[in-house]
Tab-separated table of C-alpha atoms in Angstrom:
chain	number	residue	atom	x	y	z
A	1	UNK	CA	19.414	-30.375	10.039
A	2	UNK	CA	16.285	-28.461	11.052
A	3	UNK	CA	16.398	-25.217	11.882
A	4	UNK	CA	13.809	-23.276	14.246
A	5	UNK	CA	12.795	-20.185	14.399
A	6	UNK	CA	15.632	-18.562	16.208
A	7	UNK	CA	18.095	-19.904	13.658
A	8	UNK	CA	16.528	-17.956	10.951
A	9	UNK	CA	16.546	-15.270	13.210
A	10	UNK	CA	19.810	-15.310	13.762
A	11	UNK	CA	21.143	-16.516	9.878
A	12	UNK	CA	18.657	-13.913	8.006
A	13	UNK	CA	20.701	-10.979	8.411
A	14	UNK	CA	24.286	-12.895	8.555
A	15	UNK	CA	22.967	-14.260	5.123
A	16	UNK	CA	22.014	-10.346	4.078
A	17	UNK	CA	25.721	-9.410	5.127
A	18	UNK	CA	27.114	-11.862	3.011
A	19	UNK	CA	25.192	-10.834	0.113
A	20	UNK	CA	25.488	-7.296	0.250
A	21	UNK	CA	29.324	-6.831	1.323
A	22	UNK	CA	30.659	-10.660	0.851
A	23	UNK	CA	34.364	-8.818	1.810
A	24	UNK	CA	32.987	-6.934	4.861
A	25	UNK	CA	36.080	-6.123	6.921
A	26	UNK	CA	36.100	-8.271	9.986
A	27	UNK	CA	34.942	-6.376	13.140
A	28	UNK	CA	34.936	-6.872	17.199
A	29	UNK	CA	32.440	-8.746	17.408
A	30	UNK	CA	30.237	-6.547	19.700
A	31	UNK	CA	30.460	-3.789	16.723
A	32	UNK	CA	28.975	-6.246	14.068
A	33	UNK	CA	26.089	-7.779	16.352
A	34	UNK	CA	24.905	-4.136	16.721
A	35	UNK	CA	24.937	-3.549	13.246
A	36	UNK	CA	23.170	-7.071	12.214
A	37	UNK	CA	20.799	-7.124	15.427
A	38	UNK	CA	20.632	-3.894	16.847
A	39	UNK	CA	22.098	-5.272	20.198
A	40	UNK	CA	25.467	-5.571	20.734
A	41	UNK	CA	25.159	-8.211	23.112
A	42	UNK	CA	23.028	-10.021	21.026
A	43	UNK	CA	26.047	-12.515	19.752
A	44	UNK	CA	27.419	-13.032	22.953
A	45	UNK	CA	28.196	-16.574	23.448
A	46	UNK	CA	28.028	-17.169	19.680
A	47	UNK	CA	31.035	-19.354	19.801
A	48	UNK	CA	28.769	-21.936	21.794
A	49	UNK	CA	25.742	-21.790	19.468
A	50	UNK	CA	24.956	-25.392	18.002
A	51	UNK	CA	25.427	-23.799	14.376
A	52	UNK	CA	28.902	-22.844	15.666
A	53	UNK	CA	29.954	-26.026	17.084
A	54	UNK	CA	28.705	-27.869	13.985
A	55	UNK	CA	30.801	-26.280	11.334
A	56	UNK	CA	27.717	-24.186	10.023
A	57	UNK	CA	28.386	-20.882	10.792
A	58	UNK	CA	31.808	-19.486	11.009
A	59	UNK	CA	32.225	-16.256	13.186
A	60	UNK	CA	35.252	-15.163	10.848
A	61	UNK	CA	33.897	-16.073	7.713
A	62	UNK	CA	30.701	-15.631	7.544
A	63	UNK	CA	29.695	-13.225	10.381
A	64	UNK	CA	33.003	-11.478	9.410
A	65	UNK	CA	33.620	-10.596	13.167
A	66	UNK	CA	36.482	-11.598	15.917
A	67	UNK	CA	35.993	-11.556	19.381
A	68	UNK	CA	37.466	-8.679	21.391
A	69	UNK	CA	38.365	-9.847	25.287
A	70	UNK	CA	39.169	-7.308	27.801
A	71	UNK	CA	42.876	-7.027	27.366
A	72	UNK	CA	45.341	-7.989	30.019
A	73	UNK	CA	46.207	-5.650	31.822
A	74	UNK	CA	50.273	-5.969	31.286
A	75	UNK	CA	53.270	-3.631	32.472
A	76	UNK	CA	56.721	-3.512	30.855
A	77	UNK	CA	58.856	-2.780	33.950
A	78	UNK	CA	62.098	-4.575	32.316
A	79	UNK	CA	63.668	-5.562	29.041
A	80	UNK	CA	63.578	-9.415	29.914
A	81	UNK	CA	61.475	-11.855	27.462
A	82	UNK	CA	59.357	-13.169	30.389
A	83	UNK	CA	55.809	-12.274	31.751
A	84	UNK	CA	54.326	-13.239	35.084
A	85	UNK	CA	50.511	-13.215	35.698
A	86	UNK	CA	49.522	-12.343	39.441
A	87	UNK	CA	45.864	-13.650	39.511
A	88	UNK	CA	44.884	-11.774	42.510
A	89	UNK	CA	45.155	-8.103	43.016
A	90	UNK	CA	46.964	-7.733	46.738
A	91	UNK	CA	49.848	-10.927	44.999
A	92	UNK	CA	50.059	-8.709	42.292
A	93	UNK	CA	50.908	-5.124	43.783
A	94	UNK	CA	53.237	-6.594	46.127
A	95	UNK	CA	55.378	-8.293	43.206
A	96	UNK	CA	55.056	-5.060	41.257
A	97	UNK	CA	56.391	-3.228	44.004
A	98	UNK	CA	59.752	-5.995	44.170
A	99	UNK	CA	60.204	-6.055	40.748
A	100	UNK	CA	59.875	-2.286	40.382
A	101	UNK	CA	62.946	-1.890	42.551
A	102	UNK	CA	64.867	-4.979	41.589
A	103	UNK	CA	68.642	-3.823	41.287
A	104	UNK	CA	69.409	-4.990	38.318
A	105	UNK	CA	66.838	-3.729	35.371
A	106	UNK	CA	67.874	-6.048	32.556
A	107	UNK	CA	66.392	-9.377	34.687
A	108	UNK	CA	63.009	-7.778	35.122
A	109	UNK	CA	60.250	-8.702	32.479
A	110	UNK	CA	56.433	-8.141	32.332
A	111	UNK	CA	54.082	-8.652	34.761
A	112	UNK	CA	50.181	-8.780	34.088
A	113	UNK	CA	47.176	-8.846	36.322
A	114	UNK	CA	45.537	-12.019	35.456
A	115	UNK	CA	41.624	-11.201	37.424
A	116	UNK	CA	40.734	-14.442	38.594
A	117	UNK	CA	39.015	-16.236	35.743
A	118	UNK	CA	39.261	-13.564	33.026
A	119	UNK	CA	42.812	-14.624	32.092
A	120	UNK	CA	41.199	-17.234	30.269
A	121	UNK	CA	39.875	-14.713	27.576
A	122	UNK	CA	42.185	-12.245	28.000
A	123	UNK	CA	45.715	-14.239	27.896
A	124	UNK	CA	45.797	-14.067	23.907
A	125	UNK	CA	46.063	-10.272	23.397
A	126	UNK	CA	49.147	-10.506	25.414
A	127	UNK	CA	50.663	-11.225	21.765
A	128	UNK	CA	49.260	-7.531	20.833
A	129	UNK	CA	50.933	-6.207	23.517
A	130	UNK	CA	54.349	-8.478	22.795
A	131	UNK	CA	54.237	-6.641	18.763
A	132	UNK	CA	53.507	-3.066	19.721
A	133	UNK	CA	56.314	-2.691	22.130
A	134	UNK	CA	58.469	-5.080	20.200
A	135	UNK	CA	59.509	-6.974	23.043
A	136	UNK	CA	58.567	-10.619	23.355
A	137	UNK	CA	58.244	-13.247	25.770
A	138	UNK	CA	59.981	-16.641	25.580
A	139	UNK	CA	58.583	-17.718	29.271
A	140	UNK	CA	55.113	-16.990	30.045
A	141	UNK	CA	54.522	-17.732	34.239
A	142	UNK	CA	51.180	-17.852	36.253
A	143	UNK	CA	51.363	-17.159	39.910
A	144	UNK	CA	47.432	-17.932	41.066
A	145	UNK	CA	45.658	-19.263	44.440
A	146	UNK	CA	46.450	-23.042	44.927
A	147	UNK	CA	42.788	-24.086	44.769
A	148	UNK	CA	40.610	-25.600	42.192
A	149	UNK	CA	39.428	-22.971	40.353
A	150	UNK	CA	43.000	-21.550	40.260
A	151	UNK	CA	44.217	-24.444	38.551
A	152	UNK	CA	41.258	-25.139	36.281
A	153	UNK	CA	41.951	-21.621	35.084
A	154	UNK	CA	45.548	-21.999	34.343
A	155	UNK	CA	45.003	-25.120	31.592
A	156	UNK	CA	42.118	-23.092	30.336
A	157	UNK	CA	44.370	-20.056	29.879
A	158	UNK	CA	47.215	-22.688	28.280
A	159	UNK	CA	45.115	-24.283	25.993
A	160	UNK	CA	43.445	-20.706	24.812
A	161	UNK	CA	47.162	-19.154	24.938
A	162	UNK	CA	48.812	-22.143	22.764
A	163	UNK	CA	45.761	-21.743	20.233
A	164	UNK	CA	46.651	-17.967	19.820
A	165	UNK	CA	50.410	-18.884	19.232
A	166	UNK	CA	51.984	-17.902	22.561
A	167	UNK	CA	54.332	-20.269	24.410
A	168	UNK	CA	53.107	-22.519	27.103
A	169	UNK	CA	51.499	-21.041	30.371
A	170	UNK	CA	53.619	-22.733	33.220
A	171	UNK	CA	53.546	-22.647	37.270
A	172	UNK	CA	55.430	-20.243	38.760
A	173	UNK	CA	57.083	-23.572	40.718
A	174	UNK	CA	59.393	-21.291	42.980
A	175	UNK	CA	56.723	-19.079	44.008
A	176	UNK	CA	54.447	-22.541	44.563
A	177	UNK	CA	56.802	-23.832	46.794
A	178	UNK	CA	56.966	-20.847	48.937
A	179	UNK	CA	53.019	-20.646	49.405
A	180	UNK	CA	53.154	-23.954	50.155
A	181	UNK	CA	55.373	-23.247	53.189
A	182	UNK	CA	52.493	-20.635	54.231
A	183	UNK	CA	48.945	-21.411	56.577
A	184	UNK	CA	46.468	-23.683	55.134
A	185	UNK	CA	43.195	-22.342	54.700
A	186	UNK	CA	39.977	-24.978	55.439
A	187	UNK	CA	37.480	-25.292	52.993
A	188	UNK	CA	34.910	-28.026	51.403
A	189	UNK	CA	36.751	-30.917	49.887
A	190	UNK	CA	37.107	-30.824	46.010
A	191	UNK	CA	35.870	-33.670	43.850
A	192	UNK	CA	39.000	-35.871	43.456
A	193	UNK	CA	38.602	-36.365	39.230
A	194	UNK	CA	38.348	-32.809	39.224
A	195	UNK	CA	41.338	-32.437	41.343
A	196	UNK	CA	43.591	-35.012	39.336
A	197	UNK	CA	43.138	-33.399	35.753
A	198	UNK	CA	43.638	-29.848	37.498
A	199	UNK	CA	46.934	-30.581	39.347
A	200	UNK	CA	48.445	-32.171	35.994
A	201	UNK	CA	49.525	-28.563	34.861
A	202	UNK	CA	51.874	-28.287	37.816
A	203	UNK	CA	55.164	-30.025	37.816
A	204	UNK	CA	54.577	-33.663	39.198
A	205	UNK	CA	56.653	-33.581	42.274
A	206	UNK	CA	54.381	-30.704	43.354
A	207	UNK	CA	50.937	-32.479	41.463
A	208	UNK	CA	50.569	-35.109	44.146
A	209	UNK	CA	50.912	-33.044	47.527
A	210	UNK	CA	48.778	-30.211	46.102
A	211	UNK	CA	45.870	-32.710	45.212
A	212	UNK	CA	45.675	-34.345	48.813
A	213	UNK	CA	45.738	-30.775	50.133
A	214	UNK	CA	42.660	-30.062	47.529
A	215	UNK	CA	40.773	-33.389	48.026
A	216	UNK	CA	40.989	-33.105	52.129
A	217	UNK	CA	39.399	-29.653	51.858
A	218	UNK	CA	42.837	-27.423	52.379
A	219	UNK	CA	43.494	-24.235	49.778
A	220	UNK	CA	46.330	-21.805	49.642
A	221	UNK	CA	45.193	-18.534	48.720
A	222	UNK	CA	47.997	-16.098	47.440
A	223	UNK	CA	47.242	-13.436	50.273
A	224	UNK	CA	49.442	-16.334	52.389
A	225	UNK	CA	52.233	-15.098	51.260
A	226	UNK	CA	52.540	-11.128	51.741
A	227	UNK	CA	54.781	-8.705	50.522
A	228	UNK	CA	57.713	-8.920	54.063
A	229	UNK	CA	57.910	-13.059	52.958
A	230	UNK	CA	57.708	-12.682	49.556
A	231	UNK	CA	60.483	-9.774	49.485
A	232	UNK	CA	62.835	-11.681	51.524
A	233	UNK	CA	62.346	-14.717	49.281
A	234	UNK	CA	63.471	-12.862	45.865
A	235	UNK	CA	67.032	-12.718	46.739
A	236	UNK	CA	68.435	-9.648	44.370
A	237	UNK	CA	72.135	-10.943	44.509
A	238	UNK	CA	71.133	-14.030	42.652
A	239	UNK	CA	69.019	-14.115	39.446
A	240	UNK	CA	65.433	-13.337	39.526
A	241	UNK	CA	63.977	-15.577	36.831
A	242	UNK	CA	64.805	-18.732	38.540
A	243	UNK	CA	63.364	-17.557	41.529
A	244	UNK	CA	59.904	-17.041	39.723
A	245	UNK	CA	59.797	-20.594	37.848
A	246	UNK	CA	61.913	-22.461	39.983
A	247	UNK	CA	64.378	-25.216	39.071
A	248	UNK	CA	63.382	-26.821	35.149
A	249	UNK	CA	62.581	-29.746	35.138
A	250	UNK	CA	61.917	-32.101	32.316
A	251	UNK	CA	60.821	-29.561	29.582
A	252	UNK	CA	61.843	-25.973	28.814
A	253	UNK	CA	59.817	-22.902	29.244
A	254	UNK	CA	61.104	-21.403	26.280
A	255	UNK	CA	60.553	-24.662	23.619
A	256	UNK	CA	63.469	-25.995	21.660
A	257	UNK	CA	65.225	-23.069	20.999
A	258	UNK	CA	65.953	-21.167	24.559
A	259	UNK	CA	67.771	-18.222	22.843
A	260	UNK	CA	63.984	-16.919	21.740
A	261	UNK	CA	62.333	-13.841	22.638
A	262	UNK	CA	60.031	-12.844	20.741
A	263	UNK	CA	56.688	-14.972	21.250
A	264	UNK	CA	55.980	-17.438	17.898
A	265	UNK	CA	52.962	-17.380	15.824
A	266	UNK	CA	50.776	-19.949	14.110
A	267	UNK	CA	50.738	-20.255	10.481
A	268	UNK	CA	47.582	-18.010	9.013
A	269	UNK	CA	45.310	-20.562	7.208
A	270	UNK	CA	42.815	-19.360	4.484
A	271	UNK	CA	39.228	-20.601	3.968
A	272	UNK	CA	36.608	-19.639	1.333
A	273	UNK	CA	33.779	-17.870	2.536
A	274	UNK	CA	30.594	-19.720	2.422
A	275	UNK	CA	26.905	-18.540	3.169
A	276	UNK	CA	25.611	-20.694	6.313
């Protein structure tokens, strides 16, 4: 493979590292591409590099660096093992204010404040969170608009959240079906592939109305539902957890053994380091 210019830019000093302190401790990443480049933006977007993608460099082995997301922002209002993500901020400070006064404590989990499309990075140092307070989740629930990029989102967030070890991102379904009982909002029709891959991480009696609504140009934003509808739908005489992920269907949200609570963890896997 040839490399230009920039590559050597970019190996020379990685190659220097590896020479000089072959069992550097690994670093945010940020901290490292200020001390190789003098920028600590400099690596941004490493994981996309060609070099990357190929195999030849390895941001853990030989840059000896880890990426460092904004956190998500999480709050431990019960002792449950669930956490629901709010995507949107006026969604989410309603539901904290329910949950905060929910009668009975002991059926009140997390929630976090997913920010749009950052949940995608930030969704896997919810298992930091899950250690240091020693209280894990078995059910991990996303309440976001009902639009495209809403649902693109979520399956990026699964797929990132699964890779870090974390149980499987699902719908809030009984929240769903509530917005979809709220005003339509009109916007340009979304591309119907698009649409089809989307709407497969919702449950599949809800996949095929929510796609027509997407494809004919209708959205429901999570402001639909405010905090007088959404209070009187969370009925505190009957458990709250079903009313968050509706009825299961099909699959479990917390995998094959539903007595868990404490999030599970892939298997570490060791590789030699090797200069790029």
């Amino acid at each position: 493979m040839q490399l230009t210019s920039a590559d050597h830019a970019l190996l020379d000093p990685i190659n220097t590292l590896l020479r000089d302190q072959p069992d550097a401790e690994v670093i945010p990443l940020a901290e490292r591409s200020y001390q190789l480049y003098g920028d600590e933006k400099y690596l941004h977007g490493i994981e996309r590099h060609r070099l990357v993608a190929r195999g030849i460099l390895d941001i853990a082995d030989h840059l000896r660096a880890r990426p460092a997301p904004a956190p998500l922002a999480m709050y431990e209002l019960g002792p449950a093992p669930w956490l629901l993500i709010v995507e949107n901020s006026a969604a989410f400070t309603s539901l904290r204010q329910i949950l905060a006064a929910w009668p009975d404590r002991s059926q009140v989990g997390w929630l976090g404040y997913g920010a749009g499309d950052q949940l995608v990075a930030s969704l896997p140092t919810a298992a930091d969170s899950f250690s240091e307070r020693d209280h894990g989740a078995a059910a991990l629930l996303l309440y976001a608009d009902l639009d495209l990029d809403g649902l693109e989102c979520a399956r990026q967030a699964d797929a990132k959240g699964r890779a870090a070890g974390l149980p499987a991102l699902m719908p809030a379904v009984g929240l769903y079906q509530a917005l979809l009982t709220r005003r339509i909002r009109q916007v340009s029709p979304a591309p119907a592939e698009r649409v089809r891959e989307a709407v497969s991480w919702l449950p599949a009696d809800m996949a095929s109305p929510v796609a027509n609504l997407l494809i004919s140009g209708k959205v429901l934003r999570q402001e639909a539902l405010p905090l007088p509808v959404l209070r009187a739908r969370l009925d505190p005489t009957s458990p709250l957890l079903p009313h968050l992920r509706g009825p299961l269907t099909g699959h479990s949200l917390a995998g094959p053994d539903k007595r868990r609570t404490q999030p599970w963890f892939p298997a570490p896997t060791c590789q030699q380091p090797t200069s790029p």
